[in-house]
Amino acid sequence: MSDRSRRIPEATVARLPVYLRSLAELLEDKTATVSSERLAEMAGVNAAKVRKDLSYLGSYGTRGVGYDVEYLAFQMSRELGLTHDWPVVIVGAGNLGQALANYGGFKERGFPVAALVDADRAKVGQLVHGVPVHHLDELPVLKERLGIAIGIIATPAVAAQDVADALAEAGIGSILNFAPAVISVPEGTSLRKVDLALELQILSFYQEHRDTEGV
């Protein structure tokens, strides 16, 4: 990681993929330049925040012209580490794991699913959407052989911590957790959580209060 990237606030890092998605749309439309106002509108933030975020990349645009779309997309891709692939292993070959393995968006964005692993030996050797299932014990070997950089936890909550431990012990330093459980990881390991049930509960709060206020 560069010194510059270490100074970028986490909130800004979280917005960079949103900006990059907007830039991809502009590139598809063959748009050469974009103003901070237009990019802000596409990303759902205000223009001042866009300009501040982009300043962390050393990109200040040209007054009256805006930002070069292609170069800005390159800058963001480089900062996000998207100029090369990051092979992924999915732990848990159940319904969720199989659905994730079948999602083409991972490979398109530079995150090819290299393997699935599961603790159930009955599943070992199966092909899930063309991806082989290995046993959890094989993680260290798979990490070295396939260059796995990111582990995705798609197991029941009760197994999530053991899986996180196995990923860390195998030397996999980035983890995306889909299990509905709070897990701990060693210092230096990056952890992100996706809790669909939690998001639905938050939506139910707004739905409940919307209905109540409408009475």
Coordinates of C-alpha atoms in Angstrom, one line a residue, residues 50-210:
V50 CA -16.3 14.7 -4.6
R51 CA -13.6 17.4 -5.0
K52 CA -12.3 16.7 -1.5
D53 CA -12.2 12.9 -2.2
L54 CA -10.5 13.3 -5.5
S55 CA -7.9 15.6 -4.0
Y56 CA -6.6 12.6 -2.0
L57 CA -5.7 11.0 -5.3
G58 CA -3.8 14.1 -6.4
S59 CA -6.5 14.8 -9.0
Y60 CA -7.8 18.4 -9.0
G61 CA -9.4 18.7 -12.4
T62 CA -9.3 21.7 -14.7
R63 CA -11.4 24.8 -14.0
G64 CA -14.1 25.1 -16.6
V65 CA -13.4 21.7 -18.1
G66 CA -13.6 19.1 -15.2
Y67 CA -11.9 15.8 -14.9
D68 CA -10.5 13.6 -17.7
V69 CA -12.8 10.5 -17.3
E70 CA -10.4 7.9 -18.6
Y71 CA -7.5 9.1 -16.5
L72 CA -9.6 9.5 -13.4
A73 CA -10.9 6.0 -13.8
F74 CA -7.3 4.7 -14.1
Q75 CA -6.3 6.6 -11.0
M76 CA -9.1 5.1 -9.0
S77 CA -8.5 1.6 -10.3
R78 CA -4.8 1.9 -9.4
E79 CA -5.6 3.2 -5.9
L80 CA -8.2 0.5 -5.3
G81 CA -5.8 -2.2 -6.5
L82 CA -7.9 -3.1 -9.5
T83 CA -5.2 -3.0 -12.1
H84 CA -4.8 -6.8 -11.6
D85 CA -6.9 -9.7 -10.4
W86 CA -7.3 -10.8 -6.8
P87 CA -8.3 -14.5 -6.7
V88 CA -11.0 -15.4 -4.2
V89 CA -11.9 -18.5 -2.2
I90 CA -15.4 -19.1 -1.0
V91 CA -15.7 -21.0 2.2
G92 CA -19.1 -22.8 2.4
A93 CA -20.5 -24.7 -0.6
G94 CA -24.1 -24.5 0.5
N95 CA -26.8 -22.4 -1.1
L96 CA -25.2 -19.0 -0.5
G97 CA -21.7 -20.2 -1.5
Q98 CA -23.0 -21.7 -4.7
A99 CA -24.9 -18.6 -5.5
L100 CA -21.8 -16.4 -5.0
A101 CA -19.7 -18.8 -7.1
N102 CA -22.2 -18.3 -9.9
Y103 CA -22.1 -14.5 -9.8
G104 CA -20.3 -13.3 -12.9
G105 CA -19.8 -9.9 -11.5
F106 CA -16.8 -11.0 -9.3
K107 CA -14.7 -12.1 -12.3
E108 CA -15.7 -9.1 -14.4
R109 CA -14.4 -6.8 -11.6
G110 CA -11.1 -8.6 -11.1
F111 CA -12.1 -11.1 -8.4
P112 CA -12.2 -14.5 -10.0
V113 CA -13.5 -17.3 -7.8
A114 CA -10.6 -19.7 -7.8
A115 CA -12.0 -22.3 -5.4
L116 CA -14.7 -23.3 -3.0
V117 CA -13.9 -25.1 0.3
D118 CA -16.2 -26.8 2.7
A119 CA -15.8 -28.8 5.9
D120 CA -18.1 -31.5 4.6
R121 CA -16.0 -34.2 2.9
A122 CA -19.1 -35.4 1.0
K123 CA -18.9 -32.2 -1.1
V124 CA -15.2 -32.4 -1.9
G125 CA -14.6 -33.0 -5.6
Q126 CA -17.9 -31.6 -6.8
L127 CA -17.9 -28.8 -9.4
V128 CA -20.1 -25.8 -8.5
H129 CA -20.6 -23.7 -11.6
G130 CA -17.3 -25.0 -12.9
V131 CA -15.5 -24.3 -9.6
P132 CA -14.0 -27.3 -7.7
V133 CA -14.9 -27.9 -4.1
H134 CA -11.9 -28.6 -1.8
H135 CA -11.8 -29.5 1.9
L136 CA -11.2 -26.7 4.4
D137 CA -7.9 -28.3 5.4
E138 CA -6.5 -27.6 2.0
L139 CA -6.7 -23.8 2.4
P140 CA -2.9 -23.2 2.9
V141 CA -2.1 -25.3 -0.2
L142 CA -4.8 -23.5 -2.2
K143 CA -3.6 -20.1 -1.1
E144 CA -0.1 -20.8 -2.4
R145 CA -1.0 -22.7 -5.5
L146 CA -3.8 -20.3 -6.7
G147 CA -2.5 -17.1 -5.2
I148 CA -5.7 -16.5 -3.2
A149 CA -5.9 -13.0 -1.8
I150 CA -9.4 -12.8 -0.4
G151 CA -11.6 -15.2 1.5
I152 CA -15.4 -15.1 1.5
I153 CA -17.2 -16.7 4.5
A154 CA -20.6 -18.1 3.4
T155 CA -21.2 -20.6 6.2
P156 CA -23.7 -20.7 9.1
A157 CA -22.9 -18.3 11.9
V158 CA -21.7 -21.1 14.2
A159 CA -18.8 -21.9 11.9
A160 CA -17.8 -18.4 11.0
Q161 CA -15.1 -17.8 13.6
D162 CA -13.4 -21.2 12.9
V163 CA -13.4 -20.3 9.2
A164 CA -12.0 -16.9 9.9
D165 CA -9.2 -18.5 12.0
A166 CA -8.5 -21.0 9.2
L167 CA -8.3 -18.2 6.6
A168 CA -5.9 -16.2 8.7
E169 CA -3.8 -19.2 9.5
A170 CA -3.5 -19.9 5.8
G171 CA -2.1 -16.4 5.2
I172 CA -5.2 -14.9 3.6
G173 CA -5.3 -11.3 4.7
S174 CA -8.6 -10.0 3.5
I175 CA -12.0 -11.5 4.5
L176 CA -15.6 -10.7 3.4
N177 CA -18.0 -12.2 5.9
F178 CA -21.6 -13.1 4.8
A179 CA -22.3 -15.1 8.0
P180 CA -24.6 -13.5 10.5
A181 CA -22.0 -13.5 13.2
V182 CA -19.5 -11.1 14.8
I183 CA -16.0 -12.5 14.3
S184 CA -12.5 -11.4 15.3
V185 CA -9.4 -11.5 13.1
P186 CA -5.7 -11.0 13.8
E187 CA -4.2 -7.5 13.6
G188 CA -3.3 -6.7 10.0
T189 CA -6.2 -8.7 8.5
S190 CA -8.9 -6.7 6.7
L191 CA -12.5 -7.6 7.5
R192 CA -15.7 -6.5 5.9
K193 CA -19.2 -7.7 6.8
V194 CA -22.3 -8.1 4.7
D195 CA -25.4 -8.8 6.8
L196 CA -28.5 -9.0 4.6
A197 CA -30.8 -9.7 7.5
L198 CA -29.6 -6.7 9.3
E199 CA -30.2 -4.5 6.3
L200 CA -33.7 -5.8 6.0
Q201 CA -34.3 -5.0 9.6
I202 CA -33.2 -1.5 9.1
L203 CA -35.6 -1.2 6.1
S204 CA -38.4 -2.6 8.2
F205 CA -37.8 0.2 10.7
Y206 CA -38.3 2.8 8.0
Q207 CA -41.3 0.9 6.6
E208 CA -42.9 0.7 10.0
H209 CA -42.5 4.3 10.7
R210 CA -43.6 5.3 7.2

